Amino acid sequence: MKIILALCLVALFSNSAPADQAEWNQVPEILQRIVAPQFPARDFVITNFGAVAGGNADCTDAIRRAIEACNIAGGGRVVVPAGEFLTGAIHLQSGVNLHLEANAVLKFSTDPQAYLPAVFTRFEGTELYNYSPLIYAIDQTNIAVTGDGTLDGQADASNWLAWKKGADRARLVKMAADNVPVSQRQFGAGNNLRPDFIEFNHCRNILIEGVHIRRSPMWELHPLLCTNVTVRGVDVYSHGANNDGCDPECCRDVLIEKCLFDTGDDCIAIKSGRNADGRRLGVPSVNLIIRDCTMRDGHAGVAIGSEISGGCSNVFVENCEMSSPSLVCALRLKSNAVRGGVLQNIFMRNVNVGLVQDSVLQINFLYEEGAAGDFKPVAKNVVMENITVAHTPRVLNVRGFPAAEISGVRIYNSTFKQVQKQDVVQDADVKLANCTLEPAK
């Protein structure tokens, strides 16, 4: 009880100034640049190209033919009608909106051969050639996945998820550390690195809207090195290992809104490359707006890292609902002295948190390799305002080390209830102002 009372005094009598609204004034300008692509009023129904409903016939070639015809015609919708359709990898082309009608289900094969030949991609922030993501595009413009249908990756412990503990991940990380050329990082057949569900790589003008995503092998939505991305009204429910909901990586001008995330890892996790690969490319994630979303199960509602070596700036999170006994924290920043990265200008406001498992704000710079490295991780200007929390064991779990920087972390005008534990603040500048902390009875 003494610990909780001490925290209350700090919250009530801090002299920190109120948050500067000028930072949020950037949001309208960013939103002006985020414009969802438009598509001609032309439909290419996959059953007209040989696809057969029922969930048993392989429709991969029929879907490929429909996409090619749509692209050649100058764009439009490739329509998946009601029914179950089995497919392997789907590769989108410019001008194509893959549209799932109500009661349409694309069921993705669990045979790894259906995702070969290997494609240029990343696995947890490291470049390589690997199994194709289930839906993939590279160097395309004006692409979309929309509709009220379901994308079912069919992943479970009998197929993709059984690969979680393979040795190939460590081998890939070592190859990158040894500066092995990407062209020689050939994985895929005979290796056990899982593909992402949807990955758009080096693309512009992206829309992912309305679809229901289930049972992913790995990360669910992975825009990579993309500009002008809209993710809207997507329902993600997938509880496999590393089943992050949405992972914008090295992206600029991203809007994620009105989505529901119930996941086996972070609901939203912003990335920018891992270790030497992230620094070699040096492309940060910049200008991301997350609003009106619901986060349930997951490691964090919004995370930044841990593959964040390229840095991240200008993240705006507002008007979200977060609550679950399996949601570890609301906001999470994670890196270490091997990954490094500058994480700055991170803003969260008007968020209602029902229940979290550990803390409201978690910053962990002792993640995995911890302080044993040469690259200084930095977090600065992290501001949370008007956060209402019904039940949290503690408010802060912030772990730095002397050679790192965690500065300018502020929480304003917020209420935290059912607090049970002492905050952890290690080698960090963190202050609360005009906050109320209520101990658990």
Coordinates of C-alpha atoms in Angstrom, one line a residue:
M1 CA 0.0 0.0 0.0
K2 CA 2.8 2.4 0.7
I3 CA 4.1 2.0 -2.8
I4 CA 0.8 2.8 -4.3
L5 CA 0.4 5.9 -2.2
A6 CA 3.8 7.1 -3.2
L7 CA 2.8 6.7 -6.8
C8 CA -0.3 8.7 -6.3
L9 CA 1.7 11.6 -4.9
V10 CA 4.0 11.7 -7.9
A11 CA 1.0 11.6 -10.2
L12 CA -0.9 14.4 -8.5
F13 CA 1.9 16.9 -7.8
S14 CA 4.2 16.5 -10.8
N15 CA 5.1 19.9 -12.3
S16 CA 5.3 18.6 -15.9
A17 CA 3.7 20.8 -18.5
P18 CA 0.6 19.7 -20.4
A19 CA 1.1 17.9 -23.7
D20 CA 1.6 20.1 -26.8
Q21 CA -1.3 19.8 -29.2
A22 CA 1.0 21.0 -32.1
E23 CA 2.2 17.5 -32.4
W24 CA -1.3 16.2 -33.2
N25 CA -1.8 19.0 -35.7
Q26 CA 0.3 17.0 -38.1
V27 CA -2.4 14.4 -38.4
P28 CA -4.7 16.2 -41.0
E29 CA -1.7 16.8 -43.3
I30 CA -0.7 13.1 -43.1
L31 CA -4.3 12.0 -43.8
Q32 CA -4.4 14.2 -46.9
R33 CA -1.7 12.0 -48.4
I34 CA -3.3 8.7 -47.5
V35 CA -5.8 8.1 -50.2
A36 CA -7.3 4.6 -50.9
P37 CA -6.9 3.5 -54.5
Q38 CA -9.8 3.5 -56.9
F39 CA -10.6 0.7 -59.4
P40 CA -12.5 0.7 -62.7
A41 CA -16.0 -0.8 -62.6
R42 CA -14.9 -4.1 -64.2
D43 CA -15.4 -7.5 -62.5
F44 CA -13.5 -10.7 -63.2
V45 CA -15.3 -13.5 -61.4
I46 CA -12.9 -16.4 -60.6
T47 CA -15.5 -19.0 -61.5
N48 CA -15.5 -17.7 -65.1
F49 CA -11.8 -18.6 -65.2
G50 CA -12.2 -22.2 -64.0
A51 CA -12.4 -21.9 -60.2
V52 CA -14.8 -24.5 -58.6
A53 CA -16.4 -24.0 -55.2
G54 CA -16.5 -26.7 -52.6
G55 CA -13.0 -26.3 -51.0
N56 CA -11.4 -29.4 -52.6
A57 CA -10.5 -28.3 -56.2
D58 CA -7.2 -26.3 -56.5
C59 CA -8.2 -22.9 -57.8
T60 CA -4.8 -21.3 -57.8
D61 CA -4.4 -21.2 -61.6
A62 CA -8.0 -19.9 -62.1
I63 CA -7.3 -17.1 -59.7
R64 CA -4.0 -16.3 -61.4
R65 CA -5.7 -16.1 -64.8
A66 CA -8.4 -13.8 -63.4
I67 CA -5.7 -11.5 -61.9
E68 CA -3.8 -11.4 -65.2
A69 CA -6.9 -10.6 -67.2
C70 CA -7.8 -7.8 -64.8
N71 CA -4.4 -6.3 -64.9
I72 CA -4.2 -6.4 -68.8
A73 CA -7.6 -4.8 -69.0
G74 CA -6.4 -1.8 -67.0
G75 CA -7.7 -2.9 -63.5
G76 CA -10.9 -3.7 -61.7
R77 CA -12.1 -6.4 -59.2
V78 CA -11.2 -10.0 -59.1
V79 CA -14.3 -11.4 -57.4
V80 CA -14.5 -14.4 -55.2
P81 CA -18.2 -15.3 -55.0
A82 CA -19.9 -17.1 -52.1
G83 CA -18.5 -20.5 -51.5
E84 CA -15.3 -22.1 -50.4
F85 CA -12.3 -22.1 -52.7
L86 CA -9.0 -23.8 -52.1
T87 CA -5.9 -22.0 -53.3
G88 CA -2.1 -21.7 -53.0
A89 CA -0.2 -18.5 -53.2
I90 CA -2.0 -15.5 -54.8
H91 CA 0.2 -12.8 -56.4
L92 CA -1.6 -9.5 -57.0
Q93 CA -0.7 -7.2 -59.9
S94 CA -1.2 -3.4 -60.3
G95 CA -4.8 -2.3 -60.6
V96 CA -6.3 -5.4 -59.0
N97 CA -8.7 -5.4 -56.1
L98 CA -9.2 -9.0 -54.8
H99 CA -12.7 -8.8 -53.6
L100 CA -14.4 -11.4 -51.5
E101 CA -18.2 -11.3 -51.5
A102 CA -20.2 -12.2 -48.4
N103 CA -20.0 -15.9 -47.5
A104 CA -16.9 -16.3 -49.7
V105 CA -14.0 -18.2 -48.2
L106 CA -10.5 -18.5 -49.6
K107 CA -9.0 -21.5 -47.9
F108 CA -5.2 -21.6 -48.4
S109 CA -3.4 -24.9 -48.8
T110 CA -1.2 -26.1 -46.0
D111 CA 1.2 -27.8 -48.5
P112 CA 4.4 -25.8 -48.5
Q113 CA 4.9 -26.6 -52.2
A114 CA 1.9 -24.4 -53.0
Y115 CA 4.1 -21.4 -52.0
L116 CA 7.0 -22.1 -54.3
P117 CA 9.1 -20.8 -56.1
A118 CA 10.6 -18.8 -53.3
V119 CA 10.1 -15.0 -53.4
F120 CA 12.1 -12.0 -52.2
T121 CA 10.7 -11.2 -48.7
R122 CA 11.7 -10.7 -45.1
F123 CA 11.4 -12.9 -42.1
E124 CA 11.2 -11.0 -38.9
G125 CA 13.0 -8.0 -40.4
T126 CA 15.7 -9.9 -42.3
E127 CA 15.8 -10.1 -46.1
L128 CA 15.8 -13.5 -47.8
Y129 CA 14.2 -15.7 -50.4
N130 CA 11.5 -17.8 -48.8
Y131 CA 8.1 -19.4 -49.3
S132 CA 5.7 -16.9 -50.8
P133 CA 3.3 -15.2 -48.4
L134 CA -0.2 -16.5 -48.9
I135 CA -1.2 -13.2 -50.7
Y136 CA 1.8 -11.3 -52.1
A137 CA 2.7 -8.4 -54.3
I138 CA 6.0 -6.8 -55.1
D139 CA 6.6 -3.5 -57.0
Q140 CA 2.9 -3.0 -57.7
T141 CA 0.7 0.1 -57.6
N142 CA -3.0 0.4 -56.7
I143 CA -3.8 -3.0 -55.2
A144 CA -6.4 -4.1 -52.7
V145 CA -8.0 -6.9 -50.8
T146 CA -11.6 -6.0 -49.9
G147 CA -15.0 -7.4 -49.1
D148 CA -16.9 -9.2 -46.4
G149 CA -15.5 -12.7 -47.0
T150 CA -13.0 -14.8 -45.1
L151 CA -9.3 -15.5 -45.7
D152 CA -8.5 -18.8 -43.9
G153 CA -4.8 -19.8 -43.7
Q154 CA -5.7 -23.1 -42.0
A155 CA -2.6 -23.0 -39.9
D156 CA -2.5 -25.2 -36.8
A157 CA 0.0 -27.3 -34.9
S158 CA -0.1 -30.1 -37.5
N159 CA 1.3 -27.8 -40.2
W160 CA 2.8 -24.3 -40.3
L161 CA 2.7 -23.7 -36.5
A162 CA 4.9 -26.8 -35.9
W163 CA 7.8 -24.9 -37.5
K164 CA 8.1 -22.3 -34.8
K165 CA 11.1 -23.8 -33.0
G166 CA 13.2 -24.7 -36.1
A167 CA 16.9 -23.7 -36.4
D168 CA 16.5 -21.9 -39.7
R169 CA 15.7 -18.5 -38.0
A170 CA 19.1 -18.5 -36.2
R171 CA 20.9 -19.5 -39.4
L172 CA 19.2 -16.6 -41.3
V173 CA 20.2 -14.1 -38.5
K174 CA 23.8 -15.3 -38.7
M175 CA 23.9 -15.0 -42.4
A176 CA 22.7 -11.3 -42.2
A177 CA 25.3 -10.6 -39.4
D178 CA 28.0 -12.1 -41.6
N179 CA 26.9 -9.9 -44.6
V180 CA 26.0 -12.9 -46.8
P181 CA 24.5 -11.4 -50.0
V182 CA 20.7 -11.6 -50.0
S183 CA 20.7 -13.5 -53.2
Q184 CA 22.5 -16.3 -51.3
R185 CA 20.0 -16.4 -48.5
Q186 CA 17.9 -19.1 -50.2
F187 CA 15.3 -20.7 -47.9
G188 CA 11.9 -22.1 -48.9
A189 CA 11.9 -25.7 -49.9
G190 CA 13.6 -27.9 -47.2
N191 CA 13.5 -25.1 -44.6
N192 CA 11.1 -24.2 -41.9
L193 CA 10.5 -20.4 -42.0
R194 CA 6.8 -19.7 -42.1
P195 CA 5.3 -17.3 -44.6
D196 CA 3.3 -14.2 -43.7
F197 CA -0.4 -14.1 -44.7
I198 CA -0.6 -10.9 -46.7
E199 CA 2.6 -9.1 -47.7
F200 CA 2.8 -6.2 -50.1
N201 CA 6.5 -5.5 -50.7
H202 CA 7.7 -2.2 -52.3
C203 CA 4.2 -1.2 -53.3
R204 CA 2.2 2.1 -53.4
N205 CA -1.5 2.9 -52.9
I206 CA -2.8 -0.1 -50.9
L207 CA -6.2 -0.9 -49.4
I208 CA -7.0 -3.8 -47.2
E209 CA -10.7 -3.4 -46.1
G210 CA -13.4 -5.4 -44.5
V211 CA -12.1 -9.0 -44.8
H212 CA -12.0 -11.5 -42.0
I213 CA -8.6 -13.1 -41.4
R214 CA -8.2 -16.5 -39.7
R215 CA -5.5 -19.0 -38.8
S216 CA -2.4 -17.4 -40.2
P217 CA 1.0 -19.2 -40.4
M218 CA 2.8 -16.1 -39.2
W219 CA 2.3 -12.3 -39.3
E220 CA -1.2 -11.4 -40.6
L221 CA -0.8 -8.1 -42.5
H222 CA 2.7 -7.1 -43.5
P223 CA 3.0 -3.9 -45.7
L224 CA 6.8 -3.7 -46.3
L225 CA 8.6 -0.7 -47.8
C226 CA 5.2 0.7 -48.9
T227 CA 3.7 4.2 -49.2
N228 CA 0.1 5.2 -48.8
V229 CA -1.5 2.3 -47.0
T230 CA -5.0 2.0 -45.7
V231 CA -6.1 -0.9 -43.5
R232 CA -9.8 -0.4 -42.6
G233 CA -12.5 -2.5 -40.9
V234 CA -10.5 -5.7 -40.9
D235 CA -11.4 -8.4 -38.4
V236 CA -8.3 -10.4 -37.4
Y237 CA -8.7 -13.5 -35.2
S238 CA -5.7 -15.8 -35.2
H239 CA -3.9 -17.2 -32.1
G240 CA -0.9 -19.0 -33.5
A241 CA 2.7 -18.2 -32.4
N242 CA 4.0 -14.9 -33.9
N243 CA 0.5 -14.1 -35.2
D244 CA 0.9 -10.3 -35.1
G245 CA -2.2 -8.6 -36.4
C246 CA -0.6 -5.9 -38.6
D247 CA 3.1 -5.2 -39.0
P248 CA 3.8 -2.1 -41.1
E249 CA 7.6 -2.3 -41.8
C250 CA 9.7 0.5 -43.2
C251 CA 6.4 2.2 -44.4
R252 CA 5.4 5.8 -44.8
D253 CA 1.9 7.3 -44.5
V254 CA -0.2 4.4 -43.0
L255 CA -3.7 4.5 -41.7
I256 CA -5.1 1.6 -39.6
E257 CA -8.7 2.3 -38.5
K258 CA -11.9 0.5 -37.3
C259 CA -10.2 -2.9 -37.1
L260 CA -10.5 -5.6 -34.5
F261 CA -7.5 -7.6 -33.5
D262 CA -7.5 -10.7 -31.4
T263 CA -4.1 -12.3 -31.8
G264 CA -1.4 -14.6 -30.6
D265 CA 1.2 -11.8 -30.5
D266 CA 1.1 -8.0 -30.8
C267 CA -2.1 -6.6 -32.2
I268 CA -0.2 -3.9 -34.2
A269 CA 3.6 -4.0 -34.3
I270 CA 5.5 -1.3 -36.2
K271 CA 8.8 -2.5 -37.6
S272 CA 11.8 -1.2 -39.6
G273 CA 14.3 -4.1 -40.1
R274 CA 16.4 -6.2 -37.9
N275 CA 20.1 -5.5 -36.8
A276 CA 22.5 -5.1 -39.7
D277 CA 19.9 -5.5 -42.4
G278 CA 17.7 -2.7 -40.9
R279 CA 20.7 -0.4 -40.6
R280 CA 22.0 -1.3 -44.1
L281 CA 18.7 -0.2 -45.7
G282 CA 18.1 2.6 -43.2
V283 CA 14.4 3.0 -43.9
P284 CA 12.3 4.1 -40.9
S285 CA 8.6 3.7 -40.4
V286 CA 7.1 7.2 -40.5
N287 CA 3.7 8.8 -40.2
L288 CA 1.4 6.1 -38.9
I289 CA -2.1 6.8 -37.7
I290 CA -4.0 4.2 -35.7
R291 CA -7.5 5.1 -34.6
D292 CA -10.9 3.6 -33.6
C293 CA -9.6 0.1 -33.3
T294 CA -10.4 -2.7 -30.8
M295 CA -7.6 -4.8 -29.3
R296 CA -8.4 -8.0 -27.4
D297 CA -5.9 -10.8 -26.9
G298 CA -2.3 -10.0 -27.7
H299 CA 1.1 -9.1 -26.3
A300 CA 0.5 -5.4 -26.8
G301 CA -2.3 -3.2 -28.2
V302 CA 0.3 -1.2 -30.2
A303 CA 4.0 -2.2 -30.2
I304 CA 7.0 -0.6 -31.8
G305 CA 9.8 -3.1 -32.4
S306 CA 11.5 -5.3 -31.7
E307 CA 12.8 -5.4 -35.3
I308 CA 13.2 -1.6 -35.3
S309 CA 16.8 -1.0 -36.4
G310 CA 15.8 1.5 -39.1
G311 CA 13.9 3.7 -36.5
C312 CA 10.4 4.9 -36.2
S313 CA 8.8 8.4 -35.8
N314 CA 5.4 10.1 -35.8
V315 CA 3.0 7.4 -34.6
F316 CA -0.5 8.7 -33.5
V317 CA -2.8 6.3 -31.7
E318 CA -6.3 7.5 -30.6
N319 CA -9.8 6.5 -29.8
C320 CA -9.1 2.8 -29.3
E321 CA -10.5 0.2 -27.0
M322 CA -8.2 -2.4 -25.4
S323 CA -9.1 -5.1 -23.0
S324 CA -8.4 -8.7 -22.3
P325 CA -6.9 -10.8 -19.5
S326 CA -4.4 -12.0 -22.2
L327 CA -3.5 -8.5 -23.3
V328 CA -0.1 -7.8 -21.8
C329 CA 0.0 -4.0 -22.2
A330 CA -1.5 -1.1 -24.1
L331 CA 1.7 0.5 -25.5
R332 CA 5.0 -1.4 -25.9
L333 CA 8.4 -0.3 -27.2
K334 CA 11.0 -3.0 -27.5
S335 CA 14.6 -3.0 -28.7
N336 CA 18.1 -3.8 -27.4
A337 CA 21.8 -2.9 -28.0
V338 CA 22.0 -5.2 -31.0
R339 CA 19.0 -3.8 -32.8
G340 CA 19.3 -0.2 -31.8
G341 CA 17.0 2.3 -33.5
V342 CA 15.6 5.7 -32.7
L343 CA 11.9 5.6 -31.6
Q344 CA 10.6 9.1 -31.3
N345 CA 7.4 11.1 -31.4
I346 CA 5.0 8.4 -30.3
F347 CA 1.6 9.7 -29.2
M348 CA -1.4 8.0 -27.7
R349 CA -4.6 9.7 -26.5
N350 CA -8.2 9.0 -25.7
V351 CA -7.8 5.2 -25.2
N352 CA -10.0 3.2 -23.0
V353 CA -8.3 0.1 -21.4
G354 CA -10.5 -2.4 -19.5
L355 CA -8.0 -4.9 -18.4
V356 CA -4.3 -5.6 -19.1
Q357 CA -2.1 -8.4 -17.8
D358 CA 1.1 -6.5 -16.9
S359 CA 1.1 -2.8 -17.4
V360 CA -0.2 0.2 -19.4
L361 CA 3.2 1.3 -20.8
Q362 CA 6.0 -1.1 -21.3
I363 CA 9.4 -0.1 -22.7
N364 CA 11.9 -2.9 -22.8
F365 CA 15.4 -2.2 -24.0
L366 CA 16.7 -5.4 -22.4
Y367 CA 14.7 -7.5 -24.9
E368 CA 16.5 -10.7 -25.9
E369 CA 20.2 -9.7 -26.3
G370 CA 19.7 -6.8 -24.0
A371 CA 22.6 -4.4 -23.3
A372 CA 25.2 -6.7 -25.0
G373 CA 25.7 -4.8 -28.2
D374 CA 27.1 -1.7 -29.8
F375 CA 24.0 0.1 -31.0
K376 CA 22.2 2.5 -28.7
P377 CA 18.5 2.1 -28.6
V378 CA 16.6 5.4 -28.1
A379 CA 13.1 6.2 -27.1
K380 CA 12.1 9.9 -26.8
N381 CA 9.1 12.1 -26.8
V382 CA 6.6 9.4 -25.9
V383 CA 3.3 11.0 -24.8
M384 CA 0.1 9.4 -23.5
E385 CA -2.9 11.5 -22.7
N386 CA -6.4 10.8 -21.4
I387 CA -5.9 7.0 -20.9
T388 CA -8.6 5.4 -18.8
V389 CA -7.7 2.1 -17.3
A390 CA -10.1 -0.1 -15.2
H391 CA -7.7 -2.7 -14.1
T392 CA -3.9 -2.9 -14.4
P393 CA -1.3 -4.6 -12.1
R394 CA 1.0 -1.6 -12.6
V395 CA 1.1 1.5 -14.8
L396 CA 4.8 1.4 -15.9
N397 CA 7.2 -1.4 -16.7
V398 CA 10.1 0.6 -18.2
R399 CA 13.5 -1.1 -18.4
G400 CA 16.5 0.7 -19.9
F401 CA 20.2 0.5 -19.3
P402 CA 22.9 3.2 -18.8
A403 CA 24.1 3.2 -22.4
A404 CA 20.5 3.5 -23.8
E405 CA 18.2 6.6 -23.8
I406 CA 14.6 6.7 -22.6
S407 CA 13.7 10.3 -22.3
G408 CA 10.7 12.6 -22.4
V409 CA 8.2 9.8 -21.6
R410 CA 5.1 11.5 -20.2
I411 CA 1.6 10.5 -19.2
Y412 CA -1.0 13.2 -18.7
N413 CA -4.6 13.5 -17.4
S414 CA -5.1 9.7 -17.0
T415 CA -6.8 7.4 -14.6
F416 CA -5.5 4.0 -13.5
K417 CA -7.6 1.7 -11.3
Q418 CA -7.0 -1.6 -9.5
V419 CA -3.3 -1.0 -9.3
Q420 CA -1.5 -3.7 -7.3
K421 CA 2.2 -3.6 -7.9
Q422 CA 5.1 -1.1 -7.8
D423 CA 6.0 0.5 -11.1
V424 CA 9.3 -0.5 -12.7
V425 CA 11.3 2.4 -14.0
Q426 CA 15.0 1.6 -14.7
D427 CA 17.4 4.1 -16.3
A428 CA 14.6 6.2 -17.8
D429 CA 13.0 9.6 -17.6
V430 CA 9.3 9.0 -17.1
K431 CA 6.8 11.4 -15.4
L432 CA 3.1 11.4 -14.8
A433 CA 1.1 14.6 -14.5
N434 CA -2.5 15.2 -13.4
C435 CA -3.1 11.4 -13.1
T436 CA -5.1 9.4 -10.6
L437 CA -4.0 6.0 -9.4
E438 CA -6.4 3.9 -7.4
P439 CA -5.0 0.9 -5.5
A440 CA -6.8 -2.4 -5.6
K441 CA -8.9 -3.0 -2.6

